[in-house]
Structures are given as structure tokens and as C-alpha cells.
Tab-separated table of C-alpha atoms and ligand atoms in Angstrom:
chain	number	residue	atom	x	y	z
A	170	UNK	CA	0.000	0.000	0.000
A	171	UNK	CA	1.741	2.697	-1.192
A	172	UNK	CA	1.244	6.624	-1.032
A	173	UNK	CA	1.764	8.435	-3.701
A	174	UNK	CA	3.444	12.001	-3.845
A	175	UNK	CA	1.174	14.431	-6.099
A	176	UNK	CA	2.681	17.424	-5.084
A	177	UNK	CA	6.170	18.348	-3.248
A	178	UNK	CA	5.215	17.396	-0.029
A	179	UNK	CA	1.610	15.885	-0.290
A	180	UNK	CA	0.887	12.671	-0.810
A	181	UNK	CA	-2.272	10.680	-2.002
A	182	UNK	CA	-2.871	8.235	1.045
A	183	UNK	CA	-6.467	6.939	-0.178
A	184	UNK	CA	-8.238	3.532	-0.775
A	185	UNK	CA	-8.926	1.474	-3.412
A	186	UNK	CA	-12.548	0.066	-3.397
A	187	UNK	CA	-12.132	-2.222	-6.047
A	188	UNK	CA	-15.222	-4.371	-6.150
A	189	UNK	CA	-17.899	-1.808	-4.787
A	190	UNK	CA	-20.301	-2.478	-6.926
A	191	UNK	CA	-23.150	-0.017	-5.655
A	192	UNK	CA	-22.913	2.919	-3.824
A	193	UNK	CA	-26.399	3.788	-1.645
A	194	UNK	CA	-27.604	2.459	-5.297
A	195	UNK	CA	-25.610	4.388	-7.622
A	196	UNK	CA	-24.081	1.410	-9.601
A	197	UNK	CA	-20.105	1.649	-9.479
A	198	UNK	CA	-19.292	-0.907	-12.468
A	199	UNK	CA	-15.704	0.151	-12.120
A	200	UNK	CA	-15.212	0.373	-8.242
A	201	UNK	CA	-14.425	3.593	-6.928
A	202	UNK	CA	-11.541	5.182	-4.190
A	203	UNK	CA	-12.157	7.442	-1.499
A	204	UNK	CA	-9.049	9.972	-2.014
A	205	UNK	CA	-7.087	11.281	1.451
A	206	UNK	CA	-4.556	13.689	1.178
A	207	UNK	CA	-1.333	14.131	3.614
A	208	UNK	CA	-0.136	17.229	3.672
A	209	UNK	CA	3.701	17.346	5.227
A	210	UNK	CA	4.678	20.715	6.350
A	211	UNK	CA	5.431	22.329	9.618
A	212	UNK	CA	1.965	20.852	10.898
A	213	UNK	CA	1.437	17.504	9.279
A	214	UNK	CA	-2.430	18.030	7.834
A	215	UNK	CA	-4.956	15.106	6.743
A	216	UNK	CA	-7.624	15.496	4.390
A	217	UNK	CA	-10.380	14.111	4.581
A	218	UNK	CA	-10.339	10.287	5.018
A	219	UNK	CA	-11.712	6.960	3.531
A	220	UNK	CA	-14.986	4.484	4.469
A	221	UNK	CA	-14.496	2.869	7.844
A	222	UNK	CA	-13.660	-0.461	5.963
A	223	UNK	CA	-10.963	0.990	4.334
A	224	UNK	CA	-8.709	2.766	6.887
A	225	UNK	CA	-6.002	0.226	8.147
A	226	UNK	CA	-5.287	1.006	3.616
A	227	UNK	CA	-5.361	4.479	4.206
A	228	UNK	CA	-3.118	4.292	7.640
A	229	UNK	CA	-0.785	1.998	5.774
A	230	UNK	CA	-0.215	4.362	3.357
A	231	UNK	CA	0.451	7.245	5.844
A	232	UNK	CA	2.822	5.529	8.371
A	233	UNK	CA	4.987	5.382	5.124
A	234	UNK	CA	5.386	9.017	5.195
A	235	UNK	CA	4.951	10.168	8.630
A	236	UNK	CA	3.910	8.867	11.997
A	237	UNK	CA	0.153	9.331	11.885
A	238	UNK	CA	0.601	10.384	15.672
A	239	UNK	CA	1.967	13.158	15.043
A	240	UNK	CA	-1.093	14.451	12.614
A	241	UNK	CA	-1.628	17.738	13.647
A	242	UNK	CA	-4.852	18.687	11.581
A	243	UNK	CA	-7.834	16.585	9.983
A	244	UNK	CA	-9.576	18.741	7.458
A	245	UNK	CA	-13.165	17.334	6.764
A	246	UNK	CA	-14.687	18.979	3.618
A	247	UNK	CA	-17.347	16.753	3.560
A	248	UNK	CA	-19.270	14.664	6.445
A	249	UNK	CA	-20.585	11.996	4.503
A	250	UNK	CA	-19.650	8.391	5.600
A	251	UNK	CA	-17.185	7.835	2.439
A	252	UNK	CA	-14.840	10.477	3.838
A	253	UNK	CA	-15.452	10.642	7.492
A	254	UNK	CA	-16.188	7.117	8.425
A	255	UNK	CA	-12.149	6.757	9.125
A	256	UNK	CA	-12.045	9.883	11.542
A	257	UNK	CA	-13.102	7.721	14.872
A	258	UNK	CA	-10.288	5.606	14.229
A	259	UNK	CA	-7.675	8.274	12.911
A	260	UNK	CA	-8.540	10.339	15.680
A	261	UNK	CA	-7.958	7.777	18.221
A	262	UNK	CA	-4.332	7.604	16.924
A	263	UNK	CA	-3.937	10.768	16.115
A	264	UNK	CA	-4.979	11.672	20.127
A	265	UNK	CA	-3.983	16.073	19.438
A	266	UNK	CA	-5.377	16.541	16.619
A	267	UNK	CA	-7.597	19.300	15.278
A	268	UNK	CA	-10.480	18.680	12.719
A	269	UNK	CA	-11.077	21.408	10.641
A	270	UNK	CA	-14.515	21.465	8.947
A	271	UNK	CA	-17.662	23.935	8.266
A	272	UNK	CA	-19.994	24.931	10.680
A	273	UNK	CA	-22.049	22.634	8.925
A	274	UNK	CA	-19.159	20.025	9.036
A	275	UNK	CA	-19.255	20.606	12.919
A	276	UNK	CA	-22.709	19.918	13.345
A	277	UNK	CA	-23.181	17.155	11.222
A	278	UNK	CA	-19.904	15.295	12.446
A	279	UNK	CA	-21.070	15.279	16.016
A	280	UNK	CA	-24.899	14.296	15.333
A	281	UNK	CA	-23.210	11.481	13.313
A	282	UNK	CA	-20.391	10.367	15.461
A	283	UNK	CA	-21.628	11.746	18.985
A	284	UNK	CA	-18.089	12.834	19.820
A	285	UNK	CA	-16.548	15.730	21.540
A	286	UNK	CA	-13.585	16.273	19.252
A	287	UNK	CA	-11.052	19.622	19.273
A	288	UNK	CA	-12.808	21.368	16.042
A	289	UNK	CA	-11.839	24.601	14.315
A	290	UNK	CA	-14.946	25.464	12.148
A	291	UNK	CA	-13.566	27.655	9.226
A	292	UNK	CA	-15.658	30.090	6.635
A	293	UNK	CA	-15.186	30.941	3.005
A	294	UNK	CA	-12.187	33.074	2.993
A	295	UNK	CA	-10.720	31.497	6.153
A	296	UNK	CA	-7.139	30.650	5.450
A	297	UNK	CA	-5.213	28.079	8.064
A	298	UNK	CA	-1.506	28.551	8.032
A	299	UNK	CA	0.308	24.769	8.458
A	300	UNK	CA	3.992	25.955	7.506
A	301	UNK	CA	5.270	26.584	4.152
A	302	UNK	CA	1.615	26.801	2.930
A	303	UNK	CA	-1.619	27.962	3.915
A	304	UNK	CA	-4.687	26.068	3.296
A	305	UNK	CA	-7.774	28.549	2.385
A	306	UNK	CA	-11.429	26.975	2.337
A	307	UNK	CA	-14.827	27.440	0.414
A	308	UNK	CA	-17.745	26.589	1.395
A	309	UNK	CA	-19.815	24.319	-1.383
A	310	UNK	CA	-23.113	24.453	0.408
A	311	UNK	CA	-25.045	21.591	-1.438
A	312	UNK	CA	-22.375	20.541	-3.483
A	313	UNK	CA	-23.780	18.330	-2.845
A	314	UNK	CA	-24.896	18.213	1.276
A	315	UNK	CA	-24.914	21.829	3.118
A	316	UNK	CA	-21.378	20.948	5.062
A	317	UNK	CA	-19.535	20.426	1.529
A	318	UNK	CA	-16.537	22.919	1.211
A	319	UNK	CA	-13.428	22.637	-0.645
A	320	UNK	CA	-9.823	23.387	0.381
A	321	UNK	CA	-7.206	25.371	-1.529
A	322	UNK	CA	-3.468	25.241	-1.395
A	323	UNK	CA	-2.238	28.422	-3.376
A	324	UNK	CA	1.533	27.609	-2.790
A	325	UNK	CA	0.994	24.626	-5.004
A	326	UNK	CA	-1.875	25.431	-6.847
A	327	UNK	CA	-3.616	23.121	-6.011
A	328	UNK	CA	-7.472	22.718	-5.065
A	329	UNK	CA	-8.976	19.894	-2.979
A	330	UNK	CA	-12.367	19.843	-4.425
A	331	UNK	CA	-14.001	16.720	-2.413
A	332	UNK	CA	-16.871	15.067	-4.670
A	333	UNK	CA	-16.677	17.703	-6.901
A	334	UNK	CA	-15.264	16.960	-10.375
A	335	UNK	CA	-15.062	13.522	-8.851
A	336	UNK	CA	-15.606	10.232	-10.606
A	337	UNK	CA	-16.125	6.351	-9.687
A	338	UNK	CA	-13.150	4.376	-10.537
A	339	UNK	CA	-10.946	2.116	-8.849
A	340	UNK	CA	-7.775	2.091	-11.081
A	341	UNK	CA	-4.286	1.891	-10.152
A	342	UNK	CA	-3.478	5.258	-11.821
A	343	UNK	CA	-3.949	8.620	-10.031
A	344	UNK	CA	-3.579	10.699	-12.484
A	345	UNK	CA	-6.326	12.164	-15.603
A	346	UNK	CA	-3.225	11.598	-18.303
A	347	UNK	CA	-2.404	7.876	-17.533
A	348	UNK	CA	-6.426	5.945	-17.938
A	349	UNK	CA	-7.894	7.174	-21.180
A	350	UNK	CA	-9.647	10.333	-21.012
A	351	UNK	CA	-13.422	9.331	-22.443
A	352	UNK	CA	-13.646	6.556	-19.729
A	353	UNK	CA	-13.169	9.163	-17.028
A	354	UNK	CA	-15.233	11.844	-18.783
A	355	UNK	CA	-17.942	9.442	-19.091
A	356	UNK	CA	-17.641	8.343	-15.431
A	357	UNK	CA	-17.361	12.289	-14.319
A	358	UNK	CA	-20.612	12.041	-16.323
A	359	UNK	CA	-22.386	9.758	-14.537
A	360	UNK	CA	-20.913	11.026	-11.389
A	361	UNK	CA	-22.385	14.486	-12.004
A	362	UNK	CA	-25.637	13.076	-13.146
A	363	UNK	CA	-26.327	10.786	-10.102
A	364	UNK	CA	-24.729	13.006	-7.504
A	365	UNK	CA	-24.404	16.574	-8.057
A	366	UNK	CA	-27.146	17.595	-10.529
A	367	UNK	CA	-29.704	18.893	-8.741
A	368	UNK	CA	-27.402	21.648	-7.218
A	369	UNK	CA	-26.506	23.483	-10.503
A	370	UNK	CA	-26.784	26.799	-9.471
A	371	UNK	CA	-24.208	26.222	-6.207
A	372	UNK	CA	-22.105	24.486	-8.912
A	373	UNK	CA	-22.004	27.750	-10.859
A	374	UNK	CA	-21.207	29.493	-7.657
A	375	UNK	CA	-18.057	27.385	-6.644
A	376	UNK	CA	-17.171	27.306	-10.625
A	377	UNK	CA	-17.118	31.391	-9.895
A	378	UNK	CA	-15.396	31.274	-7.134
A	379	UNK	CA	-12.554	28.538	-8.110
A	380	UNK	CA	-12.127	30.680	-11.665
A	381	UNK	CA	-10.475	33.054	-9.428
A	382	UNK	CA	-7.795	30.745	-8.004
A	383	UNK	CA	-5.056	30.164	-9.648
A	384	UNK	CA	-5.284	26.278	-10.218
A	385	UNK	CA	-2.828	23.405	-11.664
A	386	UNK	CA	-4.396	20.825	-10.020
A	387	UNK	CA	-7.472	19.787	-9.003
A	388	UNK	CA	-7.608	16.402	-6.424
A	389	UNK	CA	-11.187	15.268	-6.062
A	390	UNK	CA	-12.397	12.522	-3.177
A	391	UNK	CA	-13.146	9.637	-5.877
A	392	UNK	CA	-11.124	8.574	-8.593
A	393	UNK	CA	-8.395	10.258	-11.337
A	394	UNK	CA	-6.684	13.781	-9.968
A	395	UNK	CA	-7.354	16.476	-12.866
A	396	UNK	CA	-3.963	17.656	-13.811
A	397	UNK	CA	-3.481	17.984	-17.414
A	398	UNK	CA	-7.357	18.275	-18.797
A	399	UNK	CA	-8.550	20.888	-16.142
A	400	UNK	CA	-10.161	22.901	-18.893
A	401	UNK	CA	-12.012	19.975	-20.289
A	402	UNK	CA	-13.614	19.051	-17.240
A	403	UNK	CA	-14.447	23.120	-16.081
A	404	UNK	CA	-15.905	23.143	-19.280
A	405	UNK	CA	-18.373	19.993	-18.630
A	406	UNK	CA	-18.983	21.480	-15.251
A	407	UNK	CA	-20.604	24.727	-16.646
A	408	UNK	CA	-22.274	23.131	-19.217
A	409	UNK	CA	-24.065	20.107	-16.845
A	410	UNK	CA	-24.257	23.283	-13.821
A	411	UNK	CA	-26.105	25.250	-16.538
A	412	UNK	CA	-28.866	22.318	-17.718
A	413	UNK	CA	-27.404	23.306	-21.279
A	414	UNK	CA	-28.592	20.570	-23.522
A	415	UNK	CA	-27.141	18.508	-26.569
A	416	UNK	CA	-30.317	18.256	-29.167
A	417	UNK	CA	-30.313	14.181	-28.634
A	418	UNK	CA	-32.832	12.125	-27.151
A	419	UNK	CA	-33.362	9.143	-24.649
A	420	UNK	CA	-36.498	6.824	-24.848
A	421	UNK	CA	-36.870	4.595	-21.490
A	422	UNK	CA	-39.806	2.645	-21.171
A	423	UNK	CA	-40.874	-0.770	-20.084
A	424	UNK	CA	-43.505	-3.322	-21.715
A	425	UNK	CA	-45.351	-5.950	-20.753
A	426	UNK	CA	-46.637	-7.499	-23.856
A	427	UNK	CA	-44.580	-5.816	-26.008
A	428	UNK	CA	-46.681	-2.648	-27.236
A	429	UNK	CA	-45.033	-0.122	-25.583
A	430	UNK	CA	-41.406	-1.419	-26.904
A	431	UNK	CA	-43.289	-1.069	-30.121
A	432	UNK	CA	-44.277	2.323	-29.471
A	433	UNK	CA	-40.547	3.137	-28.120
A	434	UNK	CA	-39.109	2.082	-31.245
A	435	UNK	CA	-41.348	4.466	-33.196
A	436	UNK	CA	-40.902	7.545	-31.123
A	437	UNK	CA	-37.111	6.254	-31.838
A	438	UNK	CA	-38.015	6.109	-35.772
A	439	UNK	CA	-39.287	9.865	-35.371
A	440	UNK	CA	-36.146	11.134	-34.052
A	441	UNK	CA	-33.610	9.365	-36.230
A	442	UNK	CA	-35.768	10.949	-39.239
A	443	UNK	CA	-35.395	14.158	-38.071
A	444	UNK	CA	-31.700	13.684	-37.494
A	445	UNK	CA	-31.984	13.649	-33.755
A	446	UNK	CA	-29.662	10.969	-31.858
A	447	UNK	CA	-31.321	8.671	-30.108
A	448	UNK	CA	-30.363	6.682	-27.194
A	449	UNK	CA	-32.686	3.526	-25.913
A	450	UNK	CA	-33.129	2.281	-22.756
A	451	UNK	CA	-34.911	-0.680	-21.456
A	452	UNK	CA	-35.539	-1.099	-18.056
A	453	UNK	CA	-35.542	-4.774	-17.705
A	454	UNK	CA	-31.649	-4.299	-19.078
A	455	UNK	CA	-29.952	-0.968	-17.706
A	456	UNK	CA	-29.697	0.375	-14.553
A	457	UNK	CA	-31.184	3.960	-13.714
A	458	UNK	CA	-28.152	5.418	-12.484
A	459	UNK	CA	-26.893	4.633	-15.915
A	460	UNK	CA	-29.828	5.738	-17.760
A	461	UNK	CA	-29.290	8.618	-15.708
A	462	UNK	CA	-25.580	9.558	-18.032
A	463	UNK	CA	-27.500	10.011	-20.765
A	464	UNK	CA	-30.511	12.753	-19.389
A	465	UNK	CA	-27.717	14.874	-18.323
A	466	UNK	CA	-27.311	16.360	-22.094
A	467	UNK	CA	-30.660	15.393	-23.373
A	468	UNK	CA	-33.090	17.343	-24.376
A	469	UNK	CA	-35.939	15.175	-24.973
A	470	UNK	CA	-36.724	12.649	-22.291
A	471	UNK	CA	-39.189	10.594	-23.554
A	472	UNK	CA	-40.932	7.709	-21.361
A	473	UNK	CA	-43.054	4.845	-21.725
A	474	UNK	CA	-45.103	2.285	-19.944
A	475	UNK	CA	-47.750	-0.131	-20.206
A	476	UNK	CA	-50.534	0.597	-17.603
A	477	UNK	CA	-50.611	-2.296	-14.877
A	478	UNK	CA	-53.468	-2.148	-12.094
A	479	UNK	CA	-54.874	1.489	-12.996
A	480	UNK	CA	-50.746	2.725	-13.066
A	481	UNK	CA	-47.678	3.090	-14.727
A	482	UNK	CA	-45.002	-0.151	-14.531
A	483	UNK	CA	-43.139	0.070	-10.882
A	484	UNK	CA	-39.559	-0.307	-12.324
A	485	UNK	CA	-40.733	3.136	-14.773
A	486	UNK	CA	-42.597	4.281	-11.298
A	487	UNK	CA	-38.964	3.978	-9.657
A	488	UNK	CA	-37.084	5.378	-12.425
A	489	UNK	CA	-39.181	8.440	-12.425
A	490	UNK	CA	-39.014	9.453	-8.532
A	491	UNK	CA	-35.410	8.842	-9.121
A	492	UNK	CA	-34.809	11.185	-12.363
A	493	UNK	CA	-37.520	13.803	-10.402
A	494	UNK	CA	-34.758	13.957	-7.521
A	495	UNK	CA	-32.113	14.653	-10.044
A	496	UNK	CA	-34.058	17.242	-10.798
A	497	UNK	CA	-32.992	17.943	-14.829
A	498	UNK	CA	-34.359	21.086	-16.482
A	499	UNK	CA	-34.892	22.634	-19.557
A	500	UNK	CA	-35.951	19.454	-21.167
A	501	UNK	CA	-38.557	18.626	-23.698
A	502	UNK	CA	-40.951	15.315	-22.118
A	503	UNK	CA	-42.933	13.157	-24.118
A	504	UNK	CA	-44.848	10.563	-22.397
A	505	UNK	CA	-46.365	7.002	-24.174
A	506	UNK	CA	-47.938	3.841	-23.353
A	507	UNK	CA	-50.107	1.103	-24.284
A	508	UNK	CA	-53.223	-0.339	-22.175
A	509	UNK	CA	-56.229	-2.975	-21.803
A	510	UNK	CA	-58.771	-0.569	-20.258
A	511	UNK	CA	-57.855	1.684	-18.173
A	512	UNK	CA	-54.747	3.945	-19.517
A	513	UNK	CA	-53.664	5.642	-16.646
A	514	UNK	CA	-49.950	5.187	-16.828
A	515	UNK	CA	-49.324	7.760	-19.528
A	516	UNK	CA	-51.220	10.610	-17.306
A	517	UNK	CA	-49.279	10.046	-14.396
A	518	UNK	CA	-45.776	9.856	-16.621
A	519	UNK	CA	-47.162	13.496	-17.626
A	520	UNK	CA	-47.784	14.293	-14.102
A	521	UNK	CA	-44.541	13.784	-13.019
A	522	UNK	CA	-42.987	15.526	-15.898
A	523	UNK	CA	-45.007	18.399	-15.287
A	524	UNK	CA	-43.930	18.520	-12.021
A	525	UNK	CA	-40.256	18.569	-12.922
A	526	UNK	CA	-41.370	21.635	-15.319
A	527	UNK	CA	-40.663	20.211	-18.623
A	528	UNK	CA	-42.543	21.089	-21.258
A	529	UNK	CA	-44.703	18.371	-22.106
A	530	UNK	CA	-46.302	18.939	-25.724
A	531	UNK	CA	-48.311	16.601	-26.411
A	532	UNK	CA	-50.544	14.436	-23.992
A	533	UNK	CA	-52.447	11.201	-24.264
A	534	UNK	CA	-50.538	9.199	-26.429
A	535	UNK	CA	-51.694	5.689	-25.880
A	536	UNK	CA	-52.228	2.506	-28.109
A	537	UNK	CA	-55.162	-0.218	-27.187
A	538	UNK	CA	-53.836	-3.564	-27.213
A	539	UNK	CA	-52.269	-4.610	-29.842
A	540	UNK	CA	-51.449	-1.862	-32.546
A	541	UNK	CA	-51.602	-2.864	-36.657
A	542	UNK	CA	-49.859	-0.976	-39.075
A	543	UNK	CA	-52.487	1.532	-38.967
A	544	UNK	CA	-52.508	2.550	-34.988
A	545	UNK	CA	-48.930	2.832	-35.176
A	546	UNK	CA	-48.425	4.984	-38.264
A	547	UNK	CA	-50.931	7.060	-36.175
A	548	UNK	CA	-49.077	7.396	-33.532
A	549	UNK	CA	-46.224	8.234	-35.906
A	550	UNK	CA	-47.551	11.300	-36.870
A	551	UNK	CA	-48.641	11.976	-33.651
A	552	UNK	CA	-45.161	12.007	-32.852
A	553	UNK	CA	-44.272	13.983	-35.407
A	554	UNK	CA	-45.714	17.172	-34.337
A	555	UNK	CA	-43.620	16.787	-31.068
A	556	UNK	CA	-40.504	16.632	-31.948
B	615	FEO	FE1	-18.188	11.103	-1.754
B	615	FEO	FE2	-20.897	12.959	-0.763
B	615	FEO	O1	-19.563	11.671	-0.605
């Protein structure tokens, strides 16, 4: 278990969760770490830590560079359990030390851990001299809980951005120049889609506020460390923070007899004629945190379901309150389904799309049974006039 030096002086001390496969139901197909970072200087700083499971890796990889007695300072940017789940245990070796957090930090560390620790609660602006360097914080209120800040070493350029501009892969490389760049573009993708979405506006705000740093390197909490394609991934940022959409389209839906895959394909159909990608989901085959990749730059979102005892289909039920959490906005919604009697699923498809404000321009399109040529050339036009 080595460390790894990313900077003169500070060290990458994290774990490797190779074979995490979900994460509170966010599927990880590629395992994830939890990045800690050991800064040596004058006062010997930690930050943030790694899942409780997962620290005798982390405190392996310290006690190669230091004795993690002598850890003055524990900066927590972030309370949740993948980053603070190791302080109980760091702390109890680490008997002096400080933890350095936000005043939301400080509050939600000790209604999680019920512990009296020595805490110095720091501000935007707040600037915590350890030596050589000083370590200045901002606060990321929901980016993404309300105790998220990031820290910022200006002596080395260098900005500790927790979950921000993270991604989930377990790799042996550290570094954004040594995996290949679409597989961690796609997996900042689905990281920012899952995880940060909802909170584009106090993206924006931290994007503002870190475009006034002077930065070389940015070292997130989960996977690769940003140092050669910083402006690729600031540029993704503002475009996901800003709901700016890519004119493409995703059809999800699920069928029971096999109308509304029918119907899927044809809203498909109607895209690819008028030159719009289109992406297809089933799901009976992909996972919604996947599924959820592709809404981040789409701007149609259309869904489908059979209606099944005077509803929609559960699994499109669950995909739904999921994507309604994610909150996307700006998009287009187009809602389908076939039925026996009843045909309620495709009203409360448009419900819920209301509710996340899309615009939703055309309602009621349902198929009876079985469709012939006929019905579903129908719906074809109906289509049409959508999209
Ligand atoms: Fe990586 Fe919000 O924890």
C-alpha cells in the first residue's frame, strides 16, 4: 500500500474500493476510491479520510510518510460516511489533533459520530496557516450536502475539491493523463448526473469562485486527480451546472406485452428521421443510475409504460421518482404507453414531468392492445408534431 506524492510534499494516502459495486444504489461498475490527502509541512495536515472499511489502507499508506501520531490537523470537507467514516479511528491515533470542517461540518460530524472532538470550524475566505503553505477553504453548500466545502493550497496550486469533479473508478493510476480520457469523462458524467445535478446553481457558484484561483491541479475525493485536462472538465462542469442541452434524445420505457417497446421504437423512428440521436433504454436491461448519463445532455426525455393495475409499470414508477430527484431542467418530455382498459400510466408519466417543469407537448398518447400498421403509423404522426 503505497502513497503516492502528487505534489512536493503531499501525498495521495487513499483507498482502493475495487469491487464496490453499488454505492447507496448508484451502480459503481468500475469500483471507486475514497481519495485522502497528507499534507507534510510544519503541521502535518490530513484530508479528509476513507470508508471505515478501508482505513487500516489508508493508515498503511500514511505511516509510510509520517507517523500518523503526530497528525496535527484533519480537514473534513465533507461529512458523509465515504470520507469521514475513518475519523473515529484516525482520531484515536492521532490523540492532538484538530479537525477542521464547516460549521455545517461541525454539526453534522457530532450528530453522526456523537463525539466531543477539538474542532476549528472555518468560513469561506478562512485561510489556516500549516507551515510553508496555507490552506484557504470554500464553502460548497449543497455541493452536494450543506457541510460540503473545498480546500485550496495556493503555494501549489492546487485545489482539494471533495466530490466535486469527482468520478467512480478504482484504477491503479492517479492521475487524468495515464487511464484514457473518455472513460473518465464518461464516469465524471455519470458522477455528475447521479450526484451533483440537482445543485446546478451552487455548482455555478463554486465554478465562480474557483475561476479566481489560480489552479494546476485539481484532487477530487473519488477517482483520477485532474492535472493535465482541467479545462475539459471546467468546461463539462458549466455546461451540466447550466442544464445546457445537446439536441439528442433518450427513450426509457418498459412493456409488458410488447406494445409499448413497439411504441418506443417508433418515437425512436421519429427522431432518427429528423436527425436527432437517439439513445434507448430498457428497463428490464440498464440500470437507472446509468440511464441517468444520458438525461444529463438530453433534451428530450421521452418515457413509456404499459398501464398495470390502474398505473404506470413500478420499475418506470422507480425510475421516475429517481430522475424527479435529479431534478434535470430545460428538457422537452414526451410521455407514451399502451393499455387494456384503463390507460392511466401515460397521465401520471405526464404528471410527473409536469412537475419537474418540462414542457410536455403533447398528452395522451396511448395505443389499445395490440397496434396494426395503422394505430402505429398514427401514432407516428402523432409524434411527429412533437418533436
Ligand atoms: Fe463522496 Fe458525498 O460523498
Amino acid at each position: 500500500m503505497l502513497p503516492l506524492e502528487i505534489k512536493k510534499g503531499i501525498y495521495w494516502v487513499g483507498g482502493i474500493d475495487w469491487h464496490l459495486r453499488n454505492f447507496h444504489g448508484y451502480i459503481t461498475q468500475r469500483g471507486t476510491t475514497y481519495n485522502a490527502y497528507l499534507i507534510v509541512d510544519e503541521k502535518i495536515t490530513l484530508v479528509d479520510t476513507v470508508k471505515h472499511y478501508m482505513f487500516d489502507e489508508m493508515l498503511e499508506r500514511i505511516s509510510k510518510v509520517v507517523d500518523p501520531s503526530k497528525i496535527d490537523y484533519i480537514v473534513s470537507n465533507h461529512v458523509e460516511m465515504d470520507h469521514s467514516g475513518s475519523l473515529p479511528k484516525m482520531l484515536a491515533i492521532a490523540k492532538g489533533a484538530t479537525v477542521i470542517t464547516s460549521p455545517n461540518g461541525e454539526k453534522g460530524l457530532k450528530r453522526h459520530f456523537k463525539k466531543d472532538w477539538k474542532f476549528k470550524v472555518v468560513n469561506t475566505g478562512d485561510s489556516l496557516n500549516i507551515g510553508k503553505r496555507n490552506i484557504s477553504f470554500v464553502l460548497a453548500q449543497m455541493v452536494h450536502w450543506p457541510d460540503s466545502m473545498v480546500s485550496y493550497i495556493p503555494e501549489d496550486k492546487l485545489l482539494l475539491s471533495n466530490d466535486g469533479f469527482g468520478q467512480h473508478i478504482a484504477s491503479s493510476e492517479r492521475f487524468d493523463d495515464e487511464l484514457g480520457l473518455d472513460i473518465i469523462t464518461e464516469e465524471a458524467a455519470k458522477y455528475y448526473a447521479n450526484i451533483v445535478l440537482p445543485y446546478g446553481m451552487q455548482v455555478g457558484k463554486l465554478l465562480e469562485a474557483a475561476s479566481k484561483l489560480d489552479i494546476d491541479m485539481i484532487a477530487p475525493s473519488h477517482g483520477l486527480v485532474w492535472r493535465k485536462n482541467l479545462g475539459h472538465i471546467i468546461k463539462l462542469y458549466k455546461k451540466w451546472s447550466g442544464n445546457a442541452c445537446d439536441n439528442k434524445a433518450v427513450v426509457i420505457y418498459d412493456t409488458m406485452w410488447g406494445t409499448t417497446e413497439k411504441m418506443a421504437f417508433v418515437v425512436k423512428k421519429v427522431f432518427e428521421e429528423k436527425g436527432i440521436p437517439c439513445q434507448m433504454e430498457s428497463l428490464q436491461k440498464k440500470h437507472i443510475s446509468d440511464i441517468m448519463t444520458h438525461i444529463l445532455s438530453a433534451k428530450y426525455i421521452s418515457v413509456g409504460s404499459p398501464t398495470l393495475n390502474n398505473g404506470m409499470l413500478p420499475t418506470v414508477a422507480a425510475f421516475l421518482t429517481y430522475m424527479k430527484g435529479l431534478a434535470p431542467k430545460n428538457r422537452v418530455g414526451i410521455a407514451f404507453g399502451s393499455y387494456g382498459w384503463g390507460g392511466q400510466a401515460v397521465g401520471e408519466i405526464e404528471k410527473v414531468m409536469e412537475g419537474c417543469k418540462f414542457q410536455v407537448p403533447q398528452k395522451g398518447l396511448k395505443i389499445q392492445y395490440v397496434p396494426d400498421e395503422k394505430d402505429l403509423a398514427e401514432f407516428k404522426k402523432k409524434i411527429e408534431t412533437v418533436i
